């Protein structure tokens, strides 16, 4: 048995053992609570309260940070009625509260909210509630949805800086790992030194940009300051944790700069007079220092990402850090390998990187399985949510990289074979060619290996882009939770009633003696452009003629959600006709309550349940 095949068998056995350990953890793990989702509101979304509340309170599934404009409340005419600075109710980090002015008139009020979740992402939405009775409103929840999102330019710049940071970390950490573990002499190569400097500078610059853009990213503002300074918020409560983490990353980069100088000095230009044992100790210290810095840098992502909230944080954070380190060792190592293949990279260094890449892929698969289970939550979410679909794209890209790596490994075997010829061996060892007049061409095996590695690196760029998009996308668990717990006009499309007219017929009998004392009411609910439904009530007597009555009242409730009754302000619209509007936004089994008064003393209330938004 060859040494390579023995190593492969040991690696495969270790992979099976690790997979068994992961499966054991997955089998005993509980269901993660949905984080980053709005759990409840007070007043309830879509509710009608008899008296105005003193404050509006929102409760989330995790702790949140409150920007200056975290909660805004608008009256029916569109004026602001909130007062003071948003804070946490009772000091609880998972709540957001803002006080309301006193003496509010009856009508429908709109609440727009924007907070920063514990995994550092801004989330927002809008909903309505009514005081006394619903009314028409100049502010719709849908029109506020844009103001609760991040400014487009800010979002693009912040996302670009985040992508640059991921790519720079992969390049820096992967190049260092390649030098320390695969090609110590590569530290003296100009191409490798350029990669190290490029990774360090890019990570430093992208981190500074992230710190500069973070305030506008959290608060949803534009890149330019307000034209009127008086409109700028006087109080800015930003997510301090992300700033501390970014500052820690900058500090680690300063130390990393010193480390790179030592790496190039000791590995690239070793002292020939220094004993071999002393050189070995120096290499060991460099490896330990490099590992510590890489772990520290990876932790600056892990503690502010999706892994920092939800179930098994104690496990998710180190697993995420390990996932990032494996990604950097593979992707950054590929870039260094590609650069080295243009120089005097020996076949032995390629062989060592092949083993490092195998271990990195194994770690990526195992940690990726755990993170997918934790963040997606179900097979349905894997296909029905944006996060799940992006994850499938990433899996497909990684599979392409593995296929390219397999091709590279087969070409590596041919490179080892051709390396035995004198010319090729001399070229790969860095010795001068026999004929200085006509430089030798790259061996065919080396050129083929370079092409497959280049293809692998190209797919790696796509993997980095998808990874960045995943960090900015709400996990599948959150998306499912938001669909289940976000009622009201700002609810998701899956929770809305479809845009079609619903008709409900309600018989009534007031017990009176007039022709209009009994009959049938036809209630039509047509979707309104501004949200909710336009309501039309048509009363007809037993003969089918319009039934004229002095008063008709209509209300709706949703027992399953404990919503209502939502009173409809009906206006006479001809003989036996009444019109109004109502903010119904949830699909479900609703109940209509119709009250008809046919004389001073004859009055009755009839009810009828009907499905809204079913099918």
XYZ file of C-alpha atoms in Angstrom:
615
model
C 0.000 0.000 0.000
C 1.380 3.419 -0.906
C 1.798 6.232 1.543
C -0.756 8.371 -0.371
C -3.435 5.680 -0.268
C -2.818 5.096 3.452
C -3.210 8.795 4.110
C -6.431 8.807 2.076
C -7.838 5.903 4.100
C -6.999 7.640 7.389
C -8.586 10.862 6.154
C -11.722 9.019 5.042
C -11.992 7.318 8.429
C -11.674 10.633 10.216
C -14.347 12.086 7.925
C -16.761 9.284 8.765
C -16.124 9.784 12.497
C -16.721 13.524 12.234
C -19.900 12.950 10.230
C -21.181 10.579 12.896
C -20.482 13.201 15.559
C -22.369 15.847 13.608
C -25.329 13.538 13.100
C -25.373 12.823 16.826
C -25.514 16.534 17.573
C -28.255 17.090 14.997
C -30.264 14.246 16.400
C -30.288 15.687 19.926
C -30.641 19.372 19.054
C -33.889 21.119 19.766
C -35.789 23.401 17.454
C -34.324 26.860 17.232
C -36.510 29.760 18.199
C -37.177 32.179 15.402
C -34.902 35.156 15.768
C -35.155 38.497 14.033
C -38.965 38.195 13.755
C -41.706 40.404 15.175
C -43.641 38.334 17.711
C -46.390 40.700 18.878
C -47.490 44.314 19.118
C -49.452 46.330 21.673
C -51.952 47.475 20.445
C -52.382 44.357 18.357
C -51.972 44.709 14.641
C -55.270 45.521 12.973
C -57.094 45.854 16.313
C -59.620 48.491 17.401
C -59.169 49.851 20.939
C -61.793 51.847 22.823
C -59.316 54.387 24.225
C -55.995 55.551 22.921
C -52.929 53.762 24.358
C -50.185 55.748 26.045
C -47.486 53.977 24.005
C -46.907 51.492 21.212
C -44.817 48.426 22.142
C -43.322 45.774 19.857
C -41.891 42.450 21.026
C -39.348 40.480 18.975
C -37.911 36.986 19.116
C -34.488 38.317 20.116
C -32.808 41.388 21.510
C -32.793 44.395 19.172
C -30.959 47.715 18.934
C -33.075 50.829 18.445
C -31.950 53.503 15.979
C -33.206 57.064 16.530
C -36.227 56.517 14.248
C -36.978 52.970 15.375
C -40.712 53.667 15.843
C -42.844 56.270 14.063
C -46.594 56.590 14.531
C -48.809 58.532 12.085
C -52.394 59.742 12.513
C -55.031 59.333 9.739
C -53.878 62.603 8.135
C -50.223 61.511 8.071
C -48.961 63.615 11.001
C -46.523 62.247 13.582
C -48.105 61.486 16.976
C -45.184 59.704 18.678
C -43.176 61.631 21.223
C -39.837 61.123 22.906
C -37.128 58.630 22.074
C -37.880 54.929 21.449
C -36.659 52.699 24.276
C -36.917 49.151 25.597
C -40.056 48.418 27.616
C -39.077 47.477 31.142
C -35.439 47.375 30.084
C -36.065 44.194 28.033
C -33.775 44.102 25.021
C -36.310 42.195 22.892
C -38.859 45.049 23.060
C -39.230 48.464 21.401
C -41.562 51.149 22.764
C -42.430 54.742 21.936
C -44.834 57.061 23.799
C -47.846 58.718 22.123
C -49.207 62.212 22.534
C -52.377 62.544 24.564
C -55.797 63.463 23.198
C -55.641 61.471 19.988
C -58.802 61.491 17.905
C -60.598 58.337 16.827
C -59.347 56.763 13.618
C -56.729 54.480 12.104
C -53.079 54.977 13.070
C -50.071 53.622 11.197
C -46.882 52.412 12.897
C -43.615 52.170 10.940
C -40.754 50.378 12.697
C -37.097 49.685 11.984
C -34.689 47.972 14.379
C -31.356 46.143 14.202
C -31.543 42.458 15.039
C -28.979 40.729 17.239
C -27.266 39.282 14.152
C -26.536 42.898 13.034
C -29.105 43.123 10.217
C -31.705 45.938 10.041
C -35.301 44.703 9.848
C -38.458 46.763 9.487
C -42.143 46.821 8.679
C -45.417 48.641 9.271
C -48.891 47.931 10.655
C -52.080 49.748 11.689
C -54.421 49.905 14.670
C -57.526 52.007 15.262
C -58.806 54.071 18.170
C -62.573 54.057 18.609
C -63.341 53.021 15.023
C -61.375 52.522 11.780
C -61.144 55.449 9.395
C -59.701 56.370 6.068
C -55.989 57.115 6.280
C -53.654 59.213 4.159
C -50.858 56.816 5.188
C -50.845 53.200 4.042
C -48.560 50.556 5.488
C -47.436 49.616 1.986
C -46.316 53.177 1.209
C -44.150 53.110 4.355
C -42.442 49.858 3.424
C -39.811 51.709 1.397
C -38.918 53.950 4.331
C -38.334 50.892 6.511
C -35.816 49.457 4.027
C -32.166 50.387 3.589
C -31.333 53.099 1.053
C -30.445 51.422 -2.255
C -27.024 53.045 -2.677
C -26.095 52.463 0.971
C -27.189 48.844 0.711
C -25.123 48.330 -2.455
C -22.001 49.954 -1.022
C -22.315 48.113 2.283
C -22.861 44.791 0.514
C -19.872 45.419 -1.758
C -17.665 46.214 1.236
C -18.878 43.052 2.970
C -18.033 40.973 -0.121
C -14.598 42.601 -0.331
C -13.983 41.787 3.342
C -14.861 38.110 2.832
C -12.657 37.844 -0.260
C -9.765 39.669 1.427
C -9.921 37.433 4.493
C -9.939 34.322 2.308
C -6.977 35.614 0.313
C -4.951 36.694 3.354
C -5.591 33.675 5.581
C -5.361 31.193 2.700
C -2.087 32.600 1.408
C -0.568 32.511 4.899
C -1.736 28.912 5.381
C -0.263 27.942 1.998
C 3.113 29.420 2.894
C 3.240 27.958 6.397
C 1.951 24.487 5.554
C 2.763 23.875 1.899
C 5.496 26.132 0.552
C 7.667 27.929 3.167
C 10.069 29.130 0.486
C 7.126 30.832 -1.243
C 7.368 33.710 1.215
C 10.331 34.934 -0.829
C 8.348 34.866 -4.102
C 7.237 38.325 -5.237
C 3.886 37.022 -6.469
C 3.069 35.508 -3.074
C 4.151 38.655 -1.257
C 1.853 40.688 -3.478
C -1.044 38.379 -2.572
C -0.319 38.775 1.151
C -0.168 42.560 0.912
C -3.276 42.739 -1.292
C -5.284 40.617 1.158
C -4.163 42.674 4.160
C -4.800 46.063 2.510
C -8.184 44.999 1.107
C -9.371 43.672 4.469
C -8.203 46.820 6.229
C -9.873 49.124 3.684
C -13.168 47.206 3.561
C -13.369 47.196 7.366
C -12.926 50.972 7.483
C -15.646 51.388 4.824
C -18.016 49.137 6.797
C -17.512 51.284 9.888
C -18.177 54.469 7.907
C -21.384 53.146 6.313
C -22.772 51.324 9.338
C -24.746 54.259 10.769
C -26.619 54.972 7.524
C -27.115 51.228 6.961
C -28.768 50.787 10.350
C -30.995 53.858 10.182
C -32.012 53.572 6.538
C -30.667 57.020 5.630
C -29.020 58.101 2.401
C -25.336 58.639 1.782
C -25.767 62.429 1.913
C -26.743 64.230 5.153
C -30.256 65.771 5.384
C -30.664 69.092 3.577
C -32.228 70.541 6.714
C -30.039 69.830 9.781
C -33.103 70.307 11.972
C -34.587 67.116 10.533
C -31.570 65.024 11.521
C -32.184 62.829 14.574
C -30.796 64.307 17.762
C -30.258 60.883 19.300
C -28.434 58.116 17.504
C -28.381 54.740 19.222
C -26.342 52.481 16.986
C -25.506 48.839 17.447
C -22.398 49.209 19.606
C -21.492 45.529 19.333
C -20.809 45.657 15.594
C -18.545 48.697 16.085
C -16.624 46.924 18.826
C -16.186 43.890 16.607
C -15.020 45.977 13.636
C -12.596 47.832 15.932
C -11.277 44.476 17.163
C -10.789 43.421 13.546
C -8.734 46.554 12.884
C -6.584 45.831 15.936
C -6.018 42.258 14.770
C -5.035 43.575 11.340
C -2.399 45.814 12.905
C -0.916 42.782 14.638
C -1.265 40.818 11.395
C 0.842 43.423 9.611
C 3.686 42.776 12.029
C 3.157 39.037 11.606
C 3.447 39.297 7.813
C 6.772 41.113 8.125
C 8.086 38.316 10.351
C 6.679 35.658 8.027
C 8.410 37.052 4.971
C 11.632 37.671 6.905
C 11.922 34.269 8.559
C 10.365 31.986 5.940
C 11.384 33.870 2.818
C 14.953 34.590 3.867
C 16.027 31.950 6.445
C 19.347 32.407 8.206
C 21.696 29.656 6.909
C 23.778 29.906 10.064
C 20.810 29.242 12.320
C 20.544 25.596 13.488
C 17.788 23.501 11.922
C 16.181 22.890 15.323
C 15.984 26.637 15.943
C 14.472 27.180 12.504
C 11.881 24.477 13.208
C 10.919 26.209 16.467
C 10.578 29.518 14.596
C 8.293 27.903 12.012
C 6.176 26.373 14.793
C 5.817 29.742 16.515
C 4.830 31.355 13.221
C 2.210 28.674 12.605
C 0.726 29.092 16.074
C 0.693 32.879 15.745
C -0.875 32.662 12.300
C -3.535 30.253 13.560
C -4.381 32.527 16.501
C -4.743 35.570 14.244
C -6.844 33.654 11.717
C -9.166 32.367 14.457
C -9.490 35.864 15.899
C -10.334 37.390 12.525
C -12.879 34.675 11.714
C -14.538 35.262 15.090
C -15.297 38.877 14.091
C -17.757 37.457 11.591
C -19.045 34.545 13.653
C -20.116 36.653 16.658
C -22.144 39.093 14.530
C -23.679 36.682 12.064
C -26.741 34.405 12.066
C -24.856 32.041 14.348
C -24.869 34.590 17.198
C -28.605 34.114 17.874
C -31.017 31.210 18.138
C -30.349 27.664 19.235
C -26.955 26.282 20.298
C -25.044 29.561 20.088
C -22.260 27.900 22.071
C -21.785 25.488 19.145
C -22.887 27.625 16.203
C -20.286 30.374 16.755
C -17.176 28.091 16.737
C -18.648 26.027 13.889
C -19.114 29.197 11.827
C -15.559 30.314 12.597
C -14.266 26.881 11.552
C -16.354 27.087 8.362
C -14.754 30.430 7.501
C -11.241 29.130 8.207
C -11.788 26.091 5.980
C -13.166 28.340 3.240
C -10.108 30.615 3.477
C -7.639 27.712 3.453
C -9.225 26.332 0.296
C -10.097 29.488 -1.668
C -7.118 31.598 -0.609
C -4.852 28.624 -1.076
C -6.165 28.238 -4.627
C -5.206 31.828 -5.433
C -1.705 31.214 -4.041
C -1.412 27.922 -5.921
C -2.454 29.627 -9.151
C 0.183 32.296 -8.613
C 2.841 29.755 -7.665
C 2.228 27.661 -10.789
C 3.484 30.619 -12.799
C 6.727 30.588 -10.813
C 8.861 27.795 -9.431
C 6.306 25.986 -7.312
C 7.541 22.415 -6.658
C 5.249 19.443 -7.112
C 5.668 18.571 -3.431
C 3.987 21.879 -2.465
C 1.056 21.101 -4.779
C 0.782 17.664 -3.179
C 0.684 19.185 0.312
C -1.981 21.672 -0.737
C -4.015 18.837 -2.218
C -4.152 17.261 1.246
C -4.940 20.602 2.874
C -7.739 21.184 0.363
C -9.183 17.720 1.069
C -9.337 18.443 4.797
C -10.809 21.900 4.122
C -13.547 20.467 1.919
C -14.379 17.844 4.535
C -14.659 20.550 7.212
C -16.761 22.732 4.894
C -19.190 19.884 4.235
C -19.592 18.958 7.894
C -19.916 22.513 9.191
C -22.125 23.397 6.235
C -24.505 20.545 7.074
C -24.874 21.788 10.626
C -25.309 25.432 9.641
C -27.865 24.522 6.967
C -29.916 22.490 9.434
C -29.790 25.323 11.947
C -30.569 28.233 9.614
C -33.041 26.627 7.185
C -35.045 24.547 9.639
C -37.105 22.458 7.188
C -37.073 20.933 3.720
C -39.906 23.243 2.718
C -37.892 26.342 3.688
C -35.010 25.061 1.583
C -37.105 25.557 -1.554
C -39.663 28.197 -0.517
C -37.400 30.866 1.014
C -34.770 33.112 -0.518
C -32.196 31.901 1.991
C -32.872 28.271 1.133
C -32.624 28.864 -2.610
C -29.352 30.779 -2.213
C -28.042 27.906 -0.123
C -28.902 25.457 -2.914
C -26.988 27.646 -5.363
C -23.982 27.643 -3.031
C -24.134 23.854 -2.701
C -24.154 23.524 -6.490
C -21.169 25.848 -6.859
C -19.190 23.989 -4.189
C -19.957 20.750 -6.027
C -18.475 22.290 -9.183
C -15.382 23.296 -7.209
C -15.006 19.762 -5.877
C -15.273 18.418 -9.431
C -12.603 20.858 -10.604
C -10.434 19.881 -7.630
C -10.770 16.231 -8.605
C -9.551 17.073 -12.106
C -6.670 19.043 -10.593
C -5.718 16.076 -8.434
C -5.534 13.770 -11.459
C -3.384 16.312 -13.276
C -1.172 16.570 -10.193
C -0.396 12.865 -10.592
C 0.753 13.509 -14.166
C 2.831 16.449 -12.928
C 4.613 14.188 -10.422
C 5.343 11.742 -13.252
C 6.752 14.359 -15.640
C 8.743 15.949 -12.830
C 11.171 13.053 -13.073
C 12.649 14.263 -16.388
C 15.847 16.282 -15.972
C 14.620 19.465 -17.652
C 11.298 19.537 -15.850
C 12.897 18.676 -12.532
C 15.409 21.462 -12.990
C 12.742 23.998 -13.940
C 10.485 23.044 -11.040
C 13.385 23.207 -8.581
C 14.215 26.717 -9.737
C 17.545 25.738 -11.349
C 18.625 27.465 -14.590
C 17.603 25.761 -17.798
C 20.257 23.971 -19.880
C 19.778 26.357 -22.806
C 19.757 29.995 -21.603
C 19.101 31.329 -25.092
C 15.651 29.727 -25.448
C 13.798 29.448 -22.083
C 11.917 26.210 -21.656
C 8.161 26.242 -22.004
C 5.895 25.206 -19.151
C 5.470 21.433 -19.065
C 2.114 20.330 -20.503
C 1.148 18.748 -17.162
C 1.839 22.008 -15.322
C -0.154 24.061 -17.878
C -3.090 21.649 -17.625
C -2.992 21.842 -13.829
C -2.950 25.632 -14.005
C -6.072 25.621 -16.225
C -8.048 23.400 -13.866
C -6.973 25.457 -10.837
C -8.005 28.637 -12.683
C -11.462 27.136 -13.295
C -11.647 26.179 -9.621
C -10.722 29.725 -8.595
C -13.341 31.227 -10.932
C -16.071 29.186 -9.268
C -14.636 30.213 -5.895
C -15.397 33.860 -6.698
C -19.035 32.930 -7.300
C -19.082 31.023 -3.990
C -17.860 34.139 -2.167
C -20.584 36.266 -3.776
C -23.331 33.816 -2.787
C -21.886 33.549 0.733
C -22.069 37.327 1.081
C -25.687 37.318 -0.093
C -26.498 34.619 2.452
C -25.156 36.746 5.308
C -27.515 39.568 4.274
C -30.561 37.305 3.875
C -32.914 36.350 6.670
C -32.530 32.620 7.455
C -35.239 30.200 6.369
C -36.385 29.821 9.982
C -36.956 33.562 10.196
C -38.821 33.726 6.917
C -41.207 30.993 8.037
C -41.671 32.670 11.396
C -42.386 36.028 9.778
C -45.087 34.453 7.636
C -46.718 32.949 10.703
C -46.414 35.900 13.092
C -46.618 39.073 10.989
C -50.311 39.966 10.673
C -51.682 43.329 9.592
C -51.248 45.424 6.430
C -47.484 44.877 6.468
C -47.890 41.079 6.470
C -46.213 38.926 3.861
C -47.899 37.967 0.621
C -48.424 34.390 1.840
C -50.492 35.754 4.736
C -52.617 38.182 2.713
C -56.059 37.701 1.292
C -55.899 37.488 -2.499
C -57.008 40.503 -4.529
C -60.576 39.417 -5.385
C -64.049 40.445 -4.294
C -65.752 38.426 -1.562
C -69.558 38.366 -1.158
C -71.375 37.428 2.067
C -75.173 37.166 2.443
C -76.625 37.681 5.923
C -80.376 37.235 6.669
C -81.761 39.574 9.327
C -85.041 40.000 11.232
C -85.584 42.890 13.658
C -89.021 41.633 14.745
C -90.726 44.789 13.520
C -93.837 45.152 11.387
C -92.480 47.354 8.615
C -91.625 45.879 5.194
C -87.931 46.498 5.876
C -87.920 44.744 9.270
C -86.686 41.532 7.711
C -84.742 40.627 4.618
C -81.233 39.822 3.419
C -78.071 41.910 3.502
C -75.505 41.384 0.750
C -72.037 42.426 1.941
C -69.388 42.891 -0.761
C -65.686 43.324 0.099
C -63.588 44.582 -2.807
C -59.793 45.064 -2.411
C -58.910 48.759 -2.197
C -55.831 50.278 -3.848
C -54.679 51.863 -0.577
C -54.949 48.563 1.276
C -57.803 46.873 3.110
C -61.259 46.496 1.541
C -63.984 48.741 0.224
C -67.282 47.553 1.738
C -70.733 47.805 0.165
C -73.883 46.662 2.001
C -77.131 46.158 0.067
C -80.350 45.530 2.070
C -83.338 43.918 0.349
C -86.708 42.937 1.758
C -88.341 39.521 1.118
C -89.785 40.865 -2.150
C -86.322 41.763 -3.416
C -86.875 45.506 -3.181
C -84.375 47.898 -1.506
C -84.945 47.924 2.249
C -84.675 51.441 3.673
C -83.747 51.437 7.365
C -82.651 54.322 9.617
C -79.449 52.616 10.748
C -77.092 49.803 9.783
C -73.824 48.894 11.468
C -71.194 46.360 10.407
C -68.122 44.910 12.130
C -65.660 42.090 11.453
C -63.656 39.837 13.764
C -61.124 37.051 13.315
C -61.560 34.680 16.280
C -58.513 32.563 15.439
C -56.252 35.587 15.874
C -58.324 37.279 18.582
C -58.726 40.327 16.324
C -61.647 42.734 16.316
C -64.336 43.610 16.241
C -63.263 46.030 13.502
C -66.056 48.550 13.094
C -66.899 49.764 9.576
C -67.968 53.409 9.328
C -70.920 52.904 6.945
C -72.277 55.858 4.937
C -75.724 55.868 3.217
C -75.345 55.503 -0.539
C -78.868 55.383 -1.852
C -81.975 53.374 -1.003
C -80.925 50.319 1.008
C -77.224 50.880 0.232
C -74.307 51.619 2.520
C -70.565 51.950 1.850
C -67.354 52.119 3.880
C -63.826 50.710 4.227
C -62.218 48.200 6.573
C -58.510 47.235 7.050
C -58.821 43.463 6.664
C -55.435 42.039 5.643
C -55.263 38.499 7.031
C -56.538 35.352 5.416
C -58.720 33.234 7.679
C -62.236 32.441 8.850
C -63.717 35.879 9.530
C -67.050 36.678 11.196
C -69.304 39.495 10.027
C -71.590 41.143 12.635
C -74.474 43.075 11.049
C -76.775 45.254 13.164
C -79.961 46.582 11.540
C -82.437 48.991 13.196
C -85.742 49.192 11.362
C -87.555 51.497 13.869
C -86.933 53.258 17.164
C -87.347 50.008 19.093
C -86.808 47.217 16.534
C -83.162 46.200 16.148
C -81.279 42.925 15.704
C -77.704 41.721 15.198
C -76.952 38.831 12.866
C -73.632 37.052 12.317
C -72.190 35.030 9.489
C -68.791 33.378 9.195
C -66.989 33.395 5.858
C -63.525 32.540 4.532
C -61.341 35.396 3.355
C -58.286 34.576 1.329
C -58.846 30.804 1.221
C -57.770 29.176 -1.991
